[in-house]
Each structure stands twice: as C-alpha cells, then as structure tokens.
Short mmCIF file of C-alpha atoms in Angstrom, two decimals:
data_model
loop_
_atom_site.label_atom_id
_atom_site.label_comp_id
_atom_site.label_asym_id
_atom_site.label_seq_id
_atom_site.Cartn_x
_atom_site.Cartn_y
_atom_site.Cartn_z
CA MET A 201 32.54 48.32 -21.21
CA ALA A 202 32.55 45.44 -18.72
CA GLU A 203 29.80 42.90 -19.15
CA LYS A 204 27.16 42.72 -16.46
CA PRO A 205 27.28 39.57 -14.39
CA PRO A 206 24.40 37.22 -15.18
CA THR A 207 21.35 37.63 -13.00
CA PRO A 208 21.19 34.66 -10.64
CA LYS A 209 18.24 32.39 -11.30
CA ARG A 210 15.60 32.53 -8.64
CA ARG A 211 15.14 29.16 -6.99
CA GLN A 212 11.78 27.75 -7.93
CA LYS A 213 9.42 27.21 -5.06
CA THR A 214 8.09 23.69 -4.65
CA PRO A 215 4.46 23.62 -5.84
CA SER A 216 2.03 23.52 -2.95
CA PRO A 217 -0.99 21.18 -3.01
CA PRO A 218 -4.36 22.54 -1.90
CA MET A 219 -5.11 21.63 1.73
CA SER A 220 -6.22 23.24 4.97
CA TRP A 221 -3.68 24.81 7.31
CA LYS A 222 -4.70 22.29 10.00
CA LEU A 223 -3.83 19.34 7.81
CA ARG A 224 -0.65 21.03 6.65
CA LEU A 225 0.37 21.52 10.29
CA SER A 226 -0.48 17.90 11.16
CA LEU A 227 1.65 16.62 8.28
CA SER A 228 4.54 18.85 9.36
CA VAL A 229 4.38 17.47 12.91
CA LEU A 230 4.15 13.91 11.56
CA SER A 231 7.24 14.44 9.40
CA ALA A 232 9.19 16.09 12.23
CA VAL A 233 8.52 13.25 14.68
CA THR A 234 9.38 10.49 12.21
CA ASP A 235 12.59 12.35 11.30
CA ALA A 236 13.49 12.69 14.97
CA SER A 237 12.91 8.98 15.53
CA ARG A 238 15.74 8.02 13.15
CA ARG A 239 18.92 7.37 15.10
CA PRO A 240 22.43 7.82 13.63
CA ASP A 241 23.13 4.10 14.06
CA GLY A 242 20.30 3.19 11.65
CA THR A 243 17.77 2.15 14.30
CA LEU A 244 14.45 3.75 15.21
CA ASN A 245 13.28 5.25 18.48
CA ARG A 246 10.01 3.33 18.67
CA ARG A 247 9.16 4.80 22.08
CA LEU A 248 9.05 8.24 20.49
CA LEU A 249 7.00 6.93 17.56
CA SER A 250 4.45 5.42 19.94
CA PHE A 251 3.33 8.91 20.99
CA LEU A 252 2.47 9.67 17.37
CA ASP A 253 0.98 6.34 16.29
CA ILE A 254 -2.48 6.29 17.88
CA ARG A 255 -3.80 2.73 17.98
CA ALA A 256 -7.33 1.40 17.63
CA ALA A 257 -8.43 -1.92 19.09
CA ALA A 258 -10.38 -4.49 17.13
CA ASN A 259 -14.10 -4.23 17.79
CA PRO A 260 -16.38 -7.25 17.25
CA LYS A 261 -19.38 -5.03 17.96
CA PRO A 262 -20.65 -3.41 14.75
CA VAL A 263 -19.78 0.26 14.21
CA ARG A 264 -21.58 1.77 11.22
CA GLY A 265 -22.17 -1.71 9.89
CA VAL A 266 -18.59 -3.00 10.22
CA ARG A 267 -17.06 -5.32 12.82
CA SER A 268 -13.40 -6.32 13.27
CA VAL A 269 -11.44 -9.11 14.92
CA ASP A 270 -7.72 -9.91 15.17
CA LEU A 271 -6.51 -13.35 14.06
CA THR A 272 -3.07 -14.78 14.82
CA VAL A 273 -1.26 -16.24 11.81
CA ASP A 274 2.11 -17.06 13.43
CA PRO A 275 2.70 -16.20 17.12
CA SER A 276 6.45 -16.85 16.85
CA ARG A 277 6.91 -13.73 14.71
CA LYS A 278 3.85 -11.86 15.98
CA LEU A 279 2.20 -12.07 12.58
CA TRP A 280 -1.51 -11.32 12.69
CA ILE A 281 -4.30 -9.86 10.60
CA ARG A 282 -7.20 -7.58 11.47
CA VAL A 283 -10.30 -8.80 9.67
CA PHE A 284 -13.01 -6.26 8.87
CA SER A 285 -16.37 -7.57 7.71
CA PRO A 286 -19.94 -6.38 7.24
CA ALA A 287 -21.88 -6.92 10.45
CA SER A 288 -24.48 -9.15 8.77
CA ALA A 289 -25.48 -10.78 5.51
CA ALA A 290 -27.92 -7.93 5.00
CA ALA A 291 -25.10 -5.38 5.36
CA ALA A 292 -22.99 -7.39 2.91
CA GLY A 293 -25.74 -7.43 0.30
CA ASP A 294 -24.57 -10.89 -0.80
CA ARG A 295 -23.82 -14.13 1.02
CA GLN A 296 -20.38 -14.47 -0.55
CA ILE A 297 -18.30 -11.30 -0.81
CA PRO A 298 -14.77 -10.62 -2.12
CA VAL A 299 -11.70 -10.60 0.11
CA ILE A 300 -9.14 -7.79 0.07
CA ILE A 301 -5.75 -8.51 1.66
CA PHE A 302 -4.47 -5.06 2.62
CA PHE A 303 -0.91 -3.89 3.38
CA HIS A 304 -0.48 -0.59 5.20
CA GLY A 305 2.07 2.04 4.23
CA GLY A 306 4.89 3.49 6.31
CA GLY A 307 8.10 2.86 4.39
CA PHE A 308 8.36 -0.73 5.72
CA ALA A 309 9.35 0.81 9.08
CA TYR A 310 6.37 2.67 10.53
CA LEU A 311 2.74 2.10 11.58
CA SER A 312 0.73 -1.13 11.85
CA ALA A 313 -2.61 -2.75 11.10
CA ALA A 314 -3.77 -1.31 14.44
CA SER A 315 -2.84 2.30 13.57
CA ARG A 316 -5.97 4.41 13.82
CA TYR A 317 -5.60 5.86 10.32
CA TYR A 318 -5.44 2.42 8.74
CA ASP A 319 -8.16 0.98 10.93
CA LEU A 320 -10.46 3.73 9.64
CA VAL A 321 -9.31 3.23 6.03
CA CYS A 322 -10.05 -0.49 6.12
CA ARG A 323 -13.45 0.16 7.68
CA ARG A 324 -14.29 2.54 4.84
CA ILE A 325 -13.17 0.01 2.21
CA CYS A 326 -15.14 -2.80 3.87
CA ARG A 327 -18.31 -0.70 4.07
CA ARG A 328 -18.09 0.95 0.64
CA ILE A 329 -17.45 -2.11 -1.57
CA PRO A 330 -18.56 -4.22 0.52
CA ALA A 331 -15.76 -6.71 1.14
CA ILE A 332 -13.97 -8.66 3.83
CA VAL A 333 -10.70 -6.80 4.44
CA ALA A 334 -7.74 -8.62 6.01
CA SER A 335 -5.20 -5.98 7.09
CA VAL A 336 -1.76 -7.53 7.56
CA ASN A 337 0.37 -6.63 10.56
CA TYR A 338 3.71 -7.51 8.95
CA ARG A 339 7.12 -7.17 10.60
CA LEU A 340 8.90 -3.83 10.35
CA SER A 341 12.38 -2.72 9.36
CA PRO A 342 15.13 -2.10 10.34
CA GLU A 343 14.60 -4.85 12.92
CA HIS A 344 13.36 -7.11 10.11
CA ARG A 345 14.80 -6.50 6.66
CA PHE A 346 13.96 -7.81 3.20
CA PRO A 347 12.38 -10.27 2.58
CA ALA A 348 10.57 -10.51 5.95
CA GLN A 349 7.65 -8.32 4.86
CA TYR A 350 7.15 -10.33 1.65
CA ASP A 351 7.36 -13.59 3.60
CA ASP A 352 4.66 -12.35 5.99
CA GLY A 353 2.36 -11.27 3.18
CA PHE A 354 2.73 -14.54 1.29
CA ASP A 355 2.13 -16.58 4.44
CA VAL A 356 -1.09 -14.67 5.07
CA LEU A 357 -2.25 -15.79 1.61
CA ARG A 358 -1.45 -19.38 2.57
CA PHE A 359 -3.30 -18.91 5.88
CA ILE A 360 -6.42 -17.65 4.09
CA ASP A 361 -6.17 -20.37 1.42
CA SER A 362 -6.13 -23.02 4.16
CA GLY A 363 -9.34 -21.74 5.77
CA GLY A 364 -8.03 -19.04 8.10
CA LEU A 365 -11.15 -16.92 7.61
CA GLY A 366 -13.33 -19.66 9.03
CA SER A 367 -15.55 -19.76 12.09
CA GLY A 368 -15.46 -16.62 14.21
CA ALA A 369 -13.59 -14.52 11.67
CA VAL A 370 -16.77 -13.22 10.05
CA PRO A 371 -20.42 -13.14 11.18
CA ASP A 372 -22.84 -15.98 10.45
CA GLY A 373 -24.35 -15.57 7.01
CA VAL A 374 -21.33 -13.73 5.58
CA ALA A 375 -18.86 -15.89 3.67
CA PRO A 376 -15.55 -14.93 2.05
CA ASP A 377 -15.41 -15.60 -1.71
CA LEU A 378 -11.86 -16.94 -1.98
CA SER A 379 -12.15 -17.11 -5.76
CA SER A 380 -12.32 -13.30 -5.71
CA CYS A 381 -9.33 -12.20 -3.62
CA PHE A 382 -7.58 -8.91 -4.18
CA LEU A 383 -4.28 -7.53 -2.92
CA ALA A 384 -4.16 -3.83 -2.04
CA GLY A 385 -1.70 -1.51 -0.36
CA ASP A 386 -0.41 2.02 -0.33
CA SER A 387 3.20 3.22 -0.47
CA ALA A 388 5.37 0.43 1.02
CA GLY A 389 2.20 -1.62 1.25
CA GLY A 390 1.78 -1.28 -2.52
CA ASN A 391 5.33 -2.54 -2.95
CA ILE A 392 4.61 -5.53 -0.70
CA ALA A 393 1.37 -6.26 -2.57
CA HIS A 394 3.29 -6.36 -5.87
CA HIS A 395 5.91 -8.79 -4.57
CA VAL A 396 3.31 -11.01 -2.88
CA ALA A 397 1.40 -11.14 -6.20
CA ARG A 398 4.66 -12.08 -7.90
CA ARG A 399 5.16 -14.97 -5.47
CA TYR A 400 1.54 -16.03 -5.86
CA SER A 401 1.92 -16.24 -9.64
CA ALA A 402 5.13 -18.27 -9.30
CA ALA A 403 3.19 -20.84 -7.23
CA ILE A 404 0.03 -20.72 -9.33
CA GLY A 405 -0.61 -24.47 -9.31
CA SER A 406 -0.40 -24.91 -5.54
CA TRP A 407 -3.47 -23.01 -4.33
CA HIS A 408 -6.53 -24.87 -3.04
CA ARG A 409 -9.25 -22.21 -3.09
CA LEU A 410 -7.62 -18.79 -3.20
CA ARG A 411 -7.54 -16.98 -6.54
CA LEU A 412 -6.14 -13.49 -6.99
CA ALA A 413 -8.53 -11.46 -9.11
CA GLY A 414 -6.68 -8.14 -8.93
CA LEU A 415 -4.03 -5.89 -7.41
CA VAL A 416 -4.58 -2.29 -6.27
CA ALA A 417 -1.24 -0.46 -5.95
CA ILE A 418 -1.92 2.93 -4.33
CA GLN A 419 1.12 5.20 -4.85
CA PRO A 420 3.46 2.20 -4.47
CA PHE A 421 6.92 2.78 -3.01
CA PHE A 422 9.38 1.90 -5.78
CA GLY A 423 12.75 3.46 -6.57
CA GLY A 424 16.24 3.24 -7.95
CA GLU A 425 19.63 4.90 -7.83
CA GLU A 426 18.54 7.42 -10.46
CA ARG A 427 16.93 10.68 -9.33
CA THR A 428 13.78 11.23 -11.35
CA GLU A 429 12.33 14.55 -12.46
CA SER A 430 9.43 14.38 -10.00
CA GLU A 431 11.74 13.57 -7.08
CA ILE A 432 13.75 16.71 -7.85
CA ARG A 433 10.81 18.99 -8.70
CA LEU A 434 8.76 18.03 -5.63
CA ALA A 435 11.63 18.00 -3.13
CA GLY A 436 9.58 19.91 -0.54
CA ALA A 437 6.33 17.97 -0.88
CA PRO A 438 4.53 16.73 2.26
CA LEU A 439 5.65 13.49 3.91
CA VAL A 440 8.05 12.28 1.20
CA SER A 441 11.61 13.55 0.75
CA MET A 442 14.66 11.92 -0.79
CA ASP A 443 16.43 12.01 2.56
CA ARG A 444 13.57 10.04 4.13
CA THR A 445 13.15 7.53 1.32
CA ASP A 446 16.91 6.96 1.08
CA TRP A 447 16.99 6.14 4.80
CA LEU A 448 13.97 3.84 4.52
CA TRP A 449 15.47 1.89 1.61
CA LYS A 450 18.75 1.53 3.52
CA ALA A 451 16.87 0.26 6.57
CA PHE A 452 14.88 -2.26 4.53
CA LEU A 453 17.20 -3.63 1.85
CA PRO A 454 19.93 -6.21 2.60
CA GLU A 455 23.18 -4.84 4.00
CA GLY A 456 25.27 -3.38 1.18
CA ALA A 457 22.44 -3.33 -1.40
CA ASP A 458 21.62 -0.15 -3.30
CA ARG A 459 18.27 1.10 -4.59
CA ASN A 460 18.63 -0.86 -7.83
CA HIS A 461 17.91 -3.99 -5.80
CA GLU A 462 15.03 -6.10 -7.16
CA ALA A 463 12.79 -5.15 -4.23
CA ALA A 464 12.87 -1.47 -5.14
CA HIS A 465 13.67 -1.35 -8.84
CA VAL A 466 10.70 -3.16 -10.40
CA CYS A 467 9.81 -0.50 -12.97
CA THR A 468 11.56 -2.06 -15.96
CA ALA A 469 10.46 -4.10 -18.95
CA GLU A 470 12.76 -6.91 -17.84
CA ALA A 471 11.17 -7.10 -14.37
CA ALA A 472 7.65 -7.06 -15.82
CA ALA A 473 8.52 -9.78 -18.34
CA GLU A 474 9.58 -12.09 -15.50
CA LEU A 475 6.15 -12.01 -13.81
CA GLY A 476 4.25 -15.27 -14.00
CA GLU A 477 1.08 -15.86 -16.00
CA GLY A 478 -0.97 -15.72 -12.82
CA PHE A 479 0.04 -12.14 -12.01
CA PRO A 480 -3.33 -10.39 -11.58
CA PRO A 481 -4.85 -7.38 -13.37
CA THR A 482 -3.53 -4.24 -11.71
CA MET A 483 -4.74 -0.75 -10.90
CA VAL A 484 -1.97 1.81 -10.30
CA VAL A 485 -2.84 5.03 -8.44
CA ILE A 486 -0.69 8.17 -8.84
CA GLY A 487 -0.84 11.59 -7.16
CA GLY A 488 0.32 14.79 -8.87
CA PHE A 489 2.12 16.04 -5.73
CA ASP A 490 3.83 12.73 -4.95
CA PRO A 491 7.60 12.82 -5.59
CA LEU A 492 7.48 9.06 -6.29
CA GLN A 493 5.08 9.41 -9.21
CA ASP A 494 7.69 8.90 -11.97
CA TRP A 495 8.57 5.47 -10.57
CA GLN A 496 4.88 4.60 -10.31
CA ARG A 497 4.23 5.67 -13.90
CA ARG A 498 7.18 3.59 -15.08
CA TYR A 499 5.70 0.63 -13.23
CA TYR A 500 2.41 1.10 -15.07
CA GLU A 501 4.20 1.44 -18.41
CA ALA A 502 6.33 -1.65 -17.76
CA LEU A 503 3.24 -3.76 -16.99
CA LYS A 504 1.40 -2.40 -20.02
CA GLY A 505 4.42 -2.93 -22.27
CA SER A 506 4.64 -6.57 -21.23
CA GLY A 507 1.01 -7.18 -22.20
CA ARG A 508 -0.39 -7.15 -18.66
CA GLU A 509 -3.88 -5.91 -17.92
CA VAL A 510 -3.27 -2.65 -16.08
CA ARG A 511 -5.19 0.55 -15.42
CA LEU A 512 -3.80 3.95 -14.43
CA VAL A 513 -5.76 6.27 -12.11
CA GLU A 514 -4.35 9.76 -11.55
CA TYR A 515 -5.28 12.54 -9.14
CA PRO A 516 -3.40 15.74 -10.12
CA ASN A 517 -3.84 17.48 -6.74
CA ALA A 518 -3.09 14.46 -4.54
CA ILE A 519 -0.18 14.25 -2.09
CA HIS A 520 1.43 10.98 -1.02
CA ALA A 521 -1.03 9.02 1.18
CA PHE A 522 -3.86 11.43 0.33
CA TYR A 523 -6.58 8.79 0.58
CA VAL A 524 -5.89 8.25 4.29
CA PHE A 525 -7.28 11.73 4.95
CA PRO A 526 -11.06 12.02 4.29
CA GLU A 527 -10.59 15.80 4.03
CA PHE A 528 -9.40 15.27 0.46
CA GLU A 529 -12.28 14.91 -1.98
CA ASP A 530 -10.14 12.52 -4.02
CA SER A 531 -10.11 10.14 -1.05
CA GLY A 532 -13.78 9.32 -1.61
CA LYS A 533 -13.28 9.18 -5.37
CA LEU A 534 -10.54 6.58 -4.97
CA LEU A 535 -12.83 4.34 -2.92
CA GLU A 536 -15.32 4.42 -5.79
CA GLU A 537 -12.54 3.51 -8.24
CA ILE A 538 -11.51 0.57 -6.05
CA LYS A 539 -15.12 -0.55 -5.81
CA GLY A 540 -15.50 -0.45 -9.60
CA PHE A 541 -12.23 -2.34 -10.09
CA VAL A 542 -13.22 -5.07 -7.62
CA GLU A 543 -16.69 -5.48 -9.07
CA ALA A 544 -15.42 -5.63 -12.66
CA HIS A 545 -12.70 -8.19 -12.01
CA ARG A 546 -14.82 -10.26 -9.68
CA ALA A 547 -17.44 -10.52 -12.41
CA LYS A 548 -14.77 -11.35 -14.99
CA GLY A 549 -13.40 -14.10 -12.77
CA LYS A 550 -16.86 -15.61 -12.36
CA GLN A 551 -17.35 -15.62 -16.13
CA GLU A 552 -14.02 -17.41 -16.63
CA GLU A 553 -14.88 -19.93 -13.90
CA ASP A 554 -18.27 -20.67 -15.51
CA ALA A 555 -16.61 -21.03 -18.91
CA ASN A 556 -14.25 -23.62 -17.42
CA GLY A 557 -17.12 -25.59 -15.96
CA GLY A 558 -16.60 -24.32 -12.43
CA ALA A 559 -13.08 -25.73 -12.15
CA SER A 560 -10.86 -24.03 -9.59
#
C-alpha cells in the first residue's frame, strides 16, 4: 500500500496584539505610506511623507501647564532642539528640575522633533515627571548617514553643558538641574541615546556642569545579520518588518557596511565591556509584540553581564512604539516607570555629590 503524503503544515498566523480597529487601520496607512516613500535608488520621497507627518509648532504660551520653545544649536546643519518646560516654578514643584535629552524614533530616516506625535509625547513626559525635556531635531538618513545623528546628539550635550538652556529657554523661577541629566529615546532614538551616552562616558573628564544620571532606551533599534526568533515569529507585526528595517539600516550605515556594524550590533559582551566608567544606569523597555525584542533583551543582558546597572521593563501586549499612542494603557504605565527611574537616579546622584563634598 502506498504511503500517504505528509499533511502540509498550516502556516502559523502572526499573533495579533489587542488594539482598536481604528488604530489598526491608522497603523496600516502609516506603514503603507512609509513603504511607498522608499524609492528604488535608496532615497526617500519626502514630499509624500510630508502629507503623513503632521507638525506642531512650538508654543511659549502654557498648554496644560507646559510651554515649549525652539532653540538653534547649529544653523549650518539645521540642528535645533525643542525645549519643553513647566510653565512656572509652581508647576515644576521644585526650583531645580532634571533635564531629559530626548531622541525621537523613525528608523533614523523619518519624523522630527516637530512631529505632532512626539510633541505630545514630550509634553506628557515634561508634565508627568516634571522635567525639562530637550527634544533633538537631528539630521535624517539617507541624506545624512552614520555618524551624523550621533554627532548631532553629542553636540546637543555640549550645547547644554555650555549654558544653552539659559535665559529664555525656560520660565523665570524654573532652573535646569544639569547634574541630573537623562538621555531617552525610542526605536532609532534609543539607539542614538546609547551611542551618545557612550561618547559622553569616553569624554567623562571634559564636562563643566552636565552629568548623565541615567539612560532610558525605549524599544531601541539594534540589529545584526542574524535573524532572531522574534523577528521571524512576529513577521507581520505592526510598523516593523524585516524588509523595512533592512532598508533603514542600509540607508543609515556607511556604504558597504552590513548590520554587524558597531552602530547596529551593540548587543554583545564585547561591546558592553568597551563602555566607559561614566556610562549611566540604564532602563531598557521591551514590548511583547515588537519583532526587535530579542536584540533589546540581548542588549540588557550584555549590560548586566558587564556589571552595569540596568533595569528591564517589559510589556507583553505592547507593539513597537506603543507608548506614542495614549490608547494603550501601557503608555501611561511607562510614563510612571520613567518618572520612578528619574526620581531614583536623581536622588542617588545627589547622595553621591553630597558624599564627595559637592564636587562636580
């Protein structure tokens, strides 16, 4: 009797995160437009993207207790920051408040500090903690490749260290506590924050007033030539696909480099061991429906294995960039986690400063 042919295995459906149909539709449109903007020659159709990227202007008049102003860092490369601050000392709850230098996501190629989504995010962070938030409008790829984004981020630190948040940047009675600065960013912004922290630690003896007290890496964009289990299992997840991330890495990395380049492939014990002593305590945020989560977990494990102070925060039902959408309950929870992290490490920094006799 002839043997029956084996029953073909049914292709497993990509797990679907819980969200409303409206948000699911919005994410589908967002993905379709960004995909359509990618030209075969490796450039982007920024005119098309402009229809999708709704911008918000800075507003020095308080809105729900938060004001914002734009400050130029370097006009020659159009480098600027949007500074969000409590509208008054009373709103700040303290004369000196921490500073968060924030890097937006977008795969190094999309969005800006003026994008409405990120304007709202920074307002929420400023109000909830409270803190002065300096959102960096760094240059974008493919027009500006590695290391332009890292250069911009590091130069913003130098700008702030030299008094860039002085008169006019924040209201009277509210003062930035430069001894309690934090780097934060999501996706590509988390990658930039890591590399800026790395540069900061390499130049630890050259800072006048600025001290990094912590790093918040929200679903940071790391990678490598290897395909991880989560990248394969979550191939149909919202926003992130291997086709998209492969294109973004190619547009960002130097010509001819692969994804094992040092900018992308930081999730190793060797890379963590090379970080300077001044590399700050880190909080790593992971979402259960983010295809990039295996790289992010390896990053956490590499930092922990090298003796760094690092904390892992996981949200099992979170998609990539979940916290940008207030519809997700975890979005509010993350803001509370960030607040707790900032408060804890600000207090720790003050204790260390007092123990050293107030030396900077």
